[in-house]
Tab-separated table of C-alpha atoms and ligand atoms in Angstrom:
chain	number	residue	atom	x	y	z
A	1	MET	CA	5.483	59.254	-3.838
A	2	LYS	CA	2.800	59.585	-6.482
A	3	THR	CA	5.167	58.883	-9.346
A	4	TYR	CA	6.458	55.927	-7.411
A	5	LYS	CA	2.919	54.536	-7.343
A	6	LYS	CA	2.482	55.230	-11.028
A	7	VAL	CA	5.655	53.366	-11.832
A	8	LEU	CA	4.465	50.473	-9.698
A	9	ALA	CA	1.096	50.414	-11.434
A	10	LEU	CA	2.772	50.451	-14.813
A	11	LEU	CA	5.029	47.591	-13.798
A	12	LEU	CA	1.988	45.645	-12.685
A	13	VAL	CA	0.321	46.149	-16.048
A	14	VAL	CA	3.441	44.929	-17.841
A	15	VAL	CA	3.708	41.854	-15.635
A	16	MET	CA	0.037	41.060	-16.069
A	17	SER	CA	0.180	41.348	-19.855
A	18	ILE	CA	3.114	38.974	-19.916
A	19	ALA	CA	1.154	36.532	-17.787
A	20	LEU	CA	-1.886	36.878	-20.013
A	21	PHE	CA	0.111	36.500	-23.193
A	22	GLY	CA	1.783	33.403	-21.768
A	23	CYS	CA	-1.602	31.897	-20.985
A	24	ALA	CA	-3.073	32.610	-24.383
A	25	SER	CA	-0.269	30.995	-26.331
A	26	ASN	CA	-0.369	28.035	-23.993
A	27	GLY	CA	-4.065	27.572	-24.579
A	28	ASN	CA	-3.626	27.254	-28.302
A	29	GLU	CA	-1.482	24.176	-28.277
A	30	GLY	CA	-3.914	21.442	-27.353
A	31	PRO	CA	-6.147	19.885	-29.999
A	32	ALA	CA	-9.190	21.298	-28.273
A	33	SER	CA	-7.245	24.443	-27.393
A	34	GLN	CA	-7.028	23.296	-23.833
A	35	SER	CA	-4.815	24.968	-21.388
A	36	GLN	CA	-3.452	22.772	-18.688
A	37	SER	CA	-3.002	22.834	-15.023
A	38	ASN	CA	-2.351	19.781	-12.958
A	39	GLY	CA	-4.156	18.948	-9.829
A	40	SER	CA	-1.072	19.783	-7.857
A	41	SER	CA	-0.968	23.361	-9.050
A	42	VAL	CA	-4.507	23.980	-7.938
A	43	GLN	CA	-4.570	25.694	-4.591
A	44	SER	CA	-5.517	23.157	-2.040
A	45	GLY	CA	-6.348	26.063	0.260
A	46	GLU	CA	-10.040	26.662	0.361
A	47	THR	CA	-10.933	30.283	0.178
A	48	GLU	CA	-8.956	31.367	-2.899
A	49	GLN	CA	-11.930	31.226	-5.272
A	50	ASP	CA	-14.772	31.106	-2.836
A	51	GLU	CA	-15.717	34.727	-3.322
A	52	THR	CA	-17.526	35.812	-6.418
A	53	PRO	CA	-14.800	37.510	-8.449
A	54	GLY	CA	-14.913	41.302	-8.314
A	55	GLY	CA	-16.957	43.110	-10.947
A	56	ASN	CA	-19.555	40.446	-10.814
A	57	GLU	CA	-22.225	42.572	-9.240
A	58	ALA	CA	-24.392	42.366	-12.313
A	59	ALA	CA	-24.890	38.716	-11.548
A	60	ASP	CA	-25.706	39.361	-7.933
A	61	ASN	CA	-27.875	42.402	-8.437
A	62	GLY	CA	-31.278	40.847	-8.384
A	63	GLN	CA	-30.429	38.900	-11.496
A	64	GLU	CA	-29.440	35.791	-9.646
A	65	SER	CA	-32.203	33.808	-11.225
A	66	GLU	CA	-30.949	34.797	-14.660
A	67	MET	CA	-27.269	34.053	-14.298
A	68	SER	CA	-25.668	31.702	-11.809
A	69	GLU	CA	-22.434	32.601	-10.100
A	70	SER	CA	-20.789	29.794	-12.086
A	71	MET	CA	-21.910	31.256	-15.382
A	72	ALA	CA	-20.884	34.776	-14.370
A	73	LYS	CA	-17.403	33.535	-13.471
A	74	ILE	CA	-17.067	31.703	-16.794
A	75	LYS	CA	-18.169	34.705	-18.847
A	76	GLU	CA	-16.012	37.090	-16.931
A	77	SER	CA	-12.843	34.991	-17.038
A	78	GLY	CA	-13.405	33.880	-20.624
A	79	LYS	CA	-12.704	30.282	-19.709
A	80	ILE	CA	-14.396	27.225	-18.291
A	81	ILE	CA	-12.475	24.815	-16.077
A	82	TRP	CA	-13.037	21.103	-16.595
A	83	GLY	CA	-12.068	18.803	-13.742
A	84	THR	CA	-11.203	15.183	-14.459
A	85	ASN	CA	-8.959	12.253	-13.577
A	86	ALA	CA	-7.186	11.426	-16.809
A	87	ALA	CA	-6.560	7.717	-16.324
A	88	PHE	CA	-9.832	6.350	-17.593
A	89	PRO	CA	-9.734	5.331	-21.250
A	90	PRO	CA	-11.511	5.920	-23.577
A	91	PHE	CA	-13.098	8.812	-21.651
A	92	GLU	CA	-9.956	10.603	-20.484
A	93	ILE	CA	-6.405	9.732	-21.324
A	94	ARG	CA	-3.331	11.830	-20.693
A	95	ARG	CA	-1.207	12.390	-23.772
A	96	GLY	CA	1.810	14.487	-22.896
A	97	ASP	CA	0.457	17.858	-21.851
A	98	ASP	CA	-3.026	17.187	-23.162
A	99	VAL	CA	-6.007	15.235	-22.006
A	100	ILE	CA	-7.798	13.452	-24.837
A	101	GLY	CA	-10.804	11.141	-25.005
A	102	VAL	CA	-14.585	11.192	-25.143
A	103	ASP	CA	-14.984	13.561	-22.186
A	104	ALA	CA	-12.311	15.862	-23.632
A	105	GLU	CA	-14.306	16.101	-26.870
A	106	ILE	CA	-17.485	16.857	-24.931
A	107	ALA	CA	-15.681	19.447	-22.804
A	108	ALA	CA	-14.348	21.149	-25.935
A	109	LYS	CA	-17.875	21.373	-27.342
A	110	ILE	CA	-19.150	22.918	-24.116
A	111	ALA	CA	-16.419	25.578	-24.225
A	112	GLU	CA	-17.191	26.199	-27.879
A	113	LYS	CA	-20.913	26.611	-27.176
A	114	LEU	CA	-20.126	29.125	-24.431
A	115	GLY	CA	-17.548	30.884	-26.601
A	116	VAL	CA	-14.788	30.546	-24.000
A	117	GLU	CA	-11.442	28.779	-23.609
A	118	LEU	CA	-11.261	25.333	-22.050
A	119	GLU	CA	-8.889	24.690	-19.196
A	120	VAL	CA	-8.426	21.206	-17.795
A	121	VAL	CA	-7.442	20.238	-14.278
A	122	ASP	CA	-6.280	16.621	-13.993
A	123	MET	CA	-6.567	15.508	-10.396
A	124	ASP	CA	-7.402	12.665	-8.016
A	125	PHE	CA	-10.811	11.218	-8.782
A	126	GLU	CA	-11.748	11.453	-5.119
A	127	GLY	CA	-11.019	15.175	-5.033
A	128	LEU	CA	-13.359	16.103	-7.881
A	129	ILE	CA	-16.522	16.842	-5.900
A	130	ASN	CA	-14.656	18.998	-3.422
A	131	ALA	CA	-12.855	20.822	-6.234
A	132	LEU	CA	-16.248	21.585	-7.765
A	133	THR	CA	-17.982	22.756	-4.610
A	134	SER	CA	-14.968	24.886	-3.634
A	135	LYS	CA	-15.021	26.446	-7.133
A	136	GLN	CA	-11.599	25.283	-8.292
A	137	ILE	CA	-13.304	23.733	-11.297
A	138	ASP	CA	-16.566	24.582	-13.102
A	139	PHE	CA	-17.689	21.100	-14.065
A	140	ILE	CA	-16.789	17.443	-13.641
A	141	GLY	CA	-16.391	15.258	-16.716
A	142	ALA	CA	-14.903	11.946	-15.647
A	143	GLY	CA	-17.041	9.018	-16.718
A	144	PHE	CA	-18.858	10.179	-13.608
A	145	THR	CA	-21.727	7.933	-12.538
A	146	ILE	CA	-24.958	9.370	-11.194
A	147	LYS	CA	-25.404	8.218	-7.600
A	148	PRO	CA	-27.873	9.407	-4.972
A	149	ASP	CA	-25.207	10.470	-2.467
A	150	ARG	CA	-23.376	12.418	-5.176
A	151	GLU	CA	-26.659	14.035	-6.166
A	152	GLU	CA	-26.765	15.584	-2.719
A	153	GLN	CA	-23.542	17.423	-3.457
A	154	VAL	CA	-23.574	18.268	-7.163
A	155	LEU	CA	-26.033	18.991	-9.948
A	156	PHE	CA	-25.886	16.302	-12.631
A	157	THR	CA	-26.611	16.965	-16.294
A	158	ASP	CA	-28.449	14.599	-18.600
A	159	THR	CA	-26.740	11.253	-19.075
A	160	TYR	CA	-24.575	10.437	-22.088
A	161	PHE	CA	-23.350	6.882	-21.559
A	162	LYS	CA	-24.429	3.611	-19.967
A	163	ALA	CA	-21.781	1.555	-18.172
A	164	VAL	CA	-21.521	-1.488	-15.945
A	165	GLN	CA	-19.003	-2.627	-13.330
A	166	THR	CA	-16.903	-5.382	-14.836
A	167	ILE	CA	-14.651	-7.987	-13.239
A	168	ILE	CA	-11.084	-8.526	-14.475
A	169	ILE	CA	-9.225	-11.668	-13.399
A	170	GLN	CA	-6.054	-13.505	-14.347
A	171	GLU	CA	-6.453	-15.838	-17.264
A	172	GLY	CA	-6.782	-19.438	-16.094
A	173	ASN	CA	-8.249	-18.511	-12.706
A	174	THR	CA	-10.607	-21.403	-11.990
A	175	GLU	CA	-11.645	-20.105	-8.580
A	176	ILE	CA	-13.493	-17.084	-9.890
A	177	THR	CA	-15.926	-17.955	-12.668
A	178	LYS	CA	-18.896	-15.844	-11.570
A	179	ALA	CA	-19.519	-12.679	-9.572
A	180	ALA	CA	-20.512	-14.567	-6.415
A	181	ASP	CA	-17.053	-16.140	-6.333
A	182	LEU	CA	-15.655	-12.715	-5.374
A	183	GLU	CA	-16.918	-13.292	-1.837
A	184	GLY	CA	-14.039	-12.594	0.565
A	185	LYS	CA	-11.491	-12.227	-2.231
A	186	THR	CA	-8.878	-9.450	-2.517
A	187	ILE	CA	-10.223	-6.909	-4.969
A	188	GLY	CA	-8.419	-3.919	-6.450
A	189	VAL	CA	-10.321	-0.735	-7.331
A	190	GLN	CA	-9.840	2.949	-8.039
A	191	SER	CA	-10.506	4.695	-4.760
A	192	GLY	CA	-13.923	6.323	-4.389
A	193	THR	CA	-15.376	4.948	-7.606
A	194	THR	CA	-18.499	2.894	-8.118
A	195	GLY	CA	-16.077	-0.039	-8.576
A	196	ASP	CA	-14.953	0.616	-5.007
A	197	PHE	CA	-18.556	0.652	-3.738
A	198	THR	CA	-19.391	-2.490	-5.707
A	199	ALA	CA	-16.379	-4.335	-4.280
A	200	LYS	CA	-17.640	-3.599	-0.753
A	201	GLU	CA	-20.644	-5.762	-1.464
A	202	TYR	CA	-18.402	-8.789	-1.942
A	203	THR	CA	-15.484	-8.399	0.413
A	204	ASP	CA	-13.674	-6.451	3.116
A	205	ASN	CA	-10.347	-7.053	1.398
A	206	ILE	CA	-10.242	-4.059	-0.891
A	207	VAL	CA	-7.003	-2.552	-2.152
A	208	ARG	CA	-7.520	1.030	-3.301
A	209	PHE	CA	-5.424	2.595	-6.042
A	210	ASP	CA	-5.173	6.063	-7.607
A	211	ASN	CA	-6.394	4.557	-10.864
A	212	ALA	CA	-7.571	1.260	-12.284
A	213	LEU	CA	-4.523	0.842	-14.514
A	214	GLU	CA	-2.344	0.549	-11.407
A	215	ALA	CA	-4.750	-1.991	-9.926
A	216	ALA	CA	-4.448	-4.035	-13.111
A	217	ILE	CA	-0.674	-4.220	-12.734
A	218	ASP	CA	-1.050	-5.659	-9.240
A	219	LEU	CA	-3.590	-8.157	-10.554
A	220	LYS	CA	-1.126	-9.210	-13.206
A	221	ASN	CA	1.560	-9.651	-10.575
A	222	GLY	CA	-0.699	-11.886	-8.523
A	223	ARG	CA	-1.210	-9.504	-5.602
A	224	LEU	CA	-4.980	-9.289	-6.234
A	225	ASP	CA	-7.674	-11.816	-7.118
A	226	ALA	CA	-9.701	-9.416	-9.226
A	227	VAL	CA	-10.177	-5.795	-10.258
A	228	ILE	CA	-13.587	-4.168	-10.559
A	229	VAL	CA	-13.873	-1.238	-12.943
A	230	ASP	CA	-16.263	0.218	-15.545
A	231	ASP	CA	-16.646	-1.896	-18.682
A	232	LEU	CA	-14.851	0.232	-21.274
A	233	PRO	CA	-11.685	0.853	-19.236
A	234	ALA	CA	-11.837	-2.860	-18.315
A	235	GLN	CA	-11.881	-3.813	-21.988
A	236	MET	CA	-8.945	-1.573	-22.728
A	237	ILE	CA	-7.006	-2.949	-19.774
A	238	VAL	CA	-7.348	-6.575	-20.927
A	239	GLN	CA	-6.631	-5.534	-24.500
A	240	GLU	CA	-3.327	-4.074	-23.403
A	241	ASN	CA	-2.353	-6.609	-20.737
A	242	GLU	CA	-1.751	-10.158	-21.793
A	243	GLY	CA	-2.805	-12.644	-19.136
A	244	LEU	CA	-5.850	-10.672	-17.976
A	245	VAL	CA	-9.438	-11.514	-18.970
A	246	LEU	CA	-12.980	-10.326	-18.231
A	247	LEU	CA	-15.685	-12.354	-16.517
A	248	ASP	CA	-18.890	-12.574	-18.510
A	249	GLU	CA	-21.043	-11.880	-15.502
A	250	LYS	CA	-21.018	-8.252	-14.382
A	251	ALA	CA	-20.455	-7.144	-10.796
A	252	ALA	CA	-23.475	-4.822	-10.533
A	253	ASP	CA	-26.423	-3.302	-12.391
A	254	ASP	CA	-26.005	-0.759	-15.173
A	255	GLU	CA	-25.068	2.792	-14.262
A	256	GLU	CA	-25.080	6.041	-16.221
A	257	TYR	CA	-22.506	8.753	-16.786
A	258	ALA	CA	-23.290	12.434	-16.674
A	259	LEU	CA	-21.372	15.654	-16.215
A	260	ALA	CA	-21.809	17.630	-13.023
A	261	VAL	CA	-21.926	21.322	-12.159
A	262	ARG	CA	-22.358	23.173	-8.887
A	263	LYS	CA	-25.771	23.168	-7.285
A	264	GLY	CA	-27.632	26.250	-8.438
A	265	ALA	CA	-25.815	26.452	-11.792
A	266	THR	CA	-28.945	25.478	-13.681
A	267	ASP	CA	-28.056	27.781	-16.596
A	268	LEU	CA	-24.722	26.014	-17.118
A	269	GLN	CA	-26.479	22.668	-16.716
A	270	ALA	CA	-28.939	23.716	-19.454
A	271	VAL	CA	-26.130	24.670	-21.856
A	272	ILE	CA	-24.382	21.354	-21.235
A	273	ASN	CA	-27.634	19.456	-21.746
A	274	GLU	CA	-28.067	21.243	-25.063
A	275	VAL	CA	-24.558	20.223	-26.128
A	276	LEU	CA	-25.168	16.626	-25.043
A	277	ALA	CA	-28.460	16.478	-26.920
A	278	GLU	CA	-26.769	17.667	-30.110
A	279	LEU	CA	-23.906	15.219	-29.716
A	280	LYS	CA	-26.216	12.295	-29.025
A	281	ALA	CA	-28.457	13.178	-31.963
A	282	GLY	CA	-25.425	13.315	-34.253
A	283	GLY	CA	-24.102	9.949	-33.043
A	284	LYS	CA	-20.933	11.690	-31.899
A	285	ILE	CA	-20.568	9.973	-28.528
A	286	GLU	CA	-20.438	6.476	-30.053
A	287	GLU	CA	-18.093	7.752	-32.724
A	288	TRP	CA	-15.681	9.070	-30.101
A	289	VAL	CA	-16.004	5.925	-27.983
A	290	GLU	CA	-14.797	3.952	-31.017
A	291	GLU	CA	-12.107	6.408	-31.874
A	292	TYR	CA	-10.559	6.476	-28.405
A	293	SER	CA	-10.977	2.766	-27.729
A	294	PHE	CA	-8.443	1.940	-30.410
A	295	LEU	CA	-5.632	4.170	-29.409
A	296	ASN	CA	-1.996	3.155	-29.539
B	301	LIG	N1	-17.888	5.556	-13.220
B	301	LIG	C1	-17.137	5.425	-12.029
B	301	LIG	C2	-17.583	6.414	-10.980
B	301	LIG	O1	-18.209	7.383	-11.297
B	301	LIG	C3	-15.645	5.536	-12.259
B	301	LIG	C4	-15.197	6.816	-12.863
B	301	LIG	C5	-13.695	6.977	-12.878
B	301	LIG	N2	-13.338	8.084	-13.703
B	301	LIG	C6	-12.105	8.540	-13.895
B	301	LIG	N3	-11.931	9.539	-14.719
B	301	LIG	N4	-11.099	8.001	-13.295
B	301	LIG	O2	-17.320	6.249	-9.822
């Protein structure tokens, strides 16, 4: 019986090393040595990662104020998990197995600062907050706008980019020449975004899509009167879709992007703020915005 157990244990070790080895080589392929998992492979069940991983007592033993559970998990696993929705150029763009863009560059710098691997989970935008609070991801980086109701659920970092909700229409549309003309019109948005909330101020006829690029296709095909989305993705959409143009007047006031961590993870927030401060001081964010706005 005992030898049987030993054999089993040995087998387990072998299997685990194979799994580990597989992971490591996978993680080295991306430009920012990302490893990938898609949203679908993330357990949608809740409790899987709710417990502090075993061996974490040091973090819980009266040192809570020194290291958050988030930070302990990152250090212990040797990786940090970035959650995003990679259909939002130039901030996140899916390229084969990788996610590239401004947020991907920032995420890579955060992993580098912490000395851990970066793993990315590409998922529905609307699922991001829940994925964070249920510990499936360690931070959100998604051109994510600071909003009071989101602030109740997550801890935002410092801001790194100013954006504004922008209106896309079909070229030659004489009915919509200013924001107020959106009243009662059929507007396409990415579900759960600030574009979605802005559209509600103009109309009840909102068509919600998984991403703004899909909304743009319906606009092109004449099924929508307008699309409301953040300015940089809007610019890239009209750049790549003949027959679509931007209105000069914006749909709402300026907003600001930040990353977000779990409430209580003030140490991780501080590290990210440090990274952001360095990047902003070095002019890196603008550099990346340029770089990823002229893809193709
Ligand atoms: N800034 C908007 C918001 O926070 C849209 C963000 C969409 N981001 C994305 N990766 N799809 O609601």
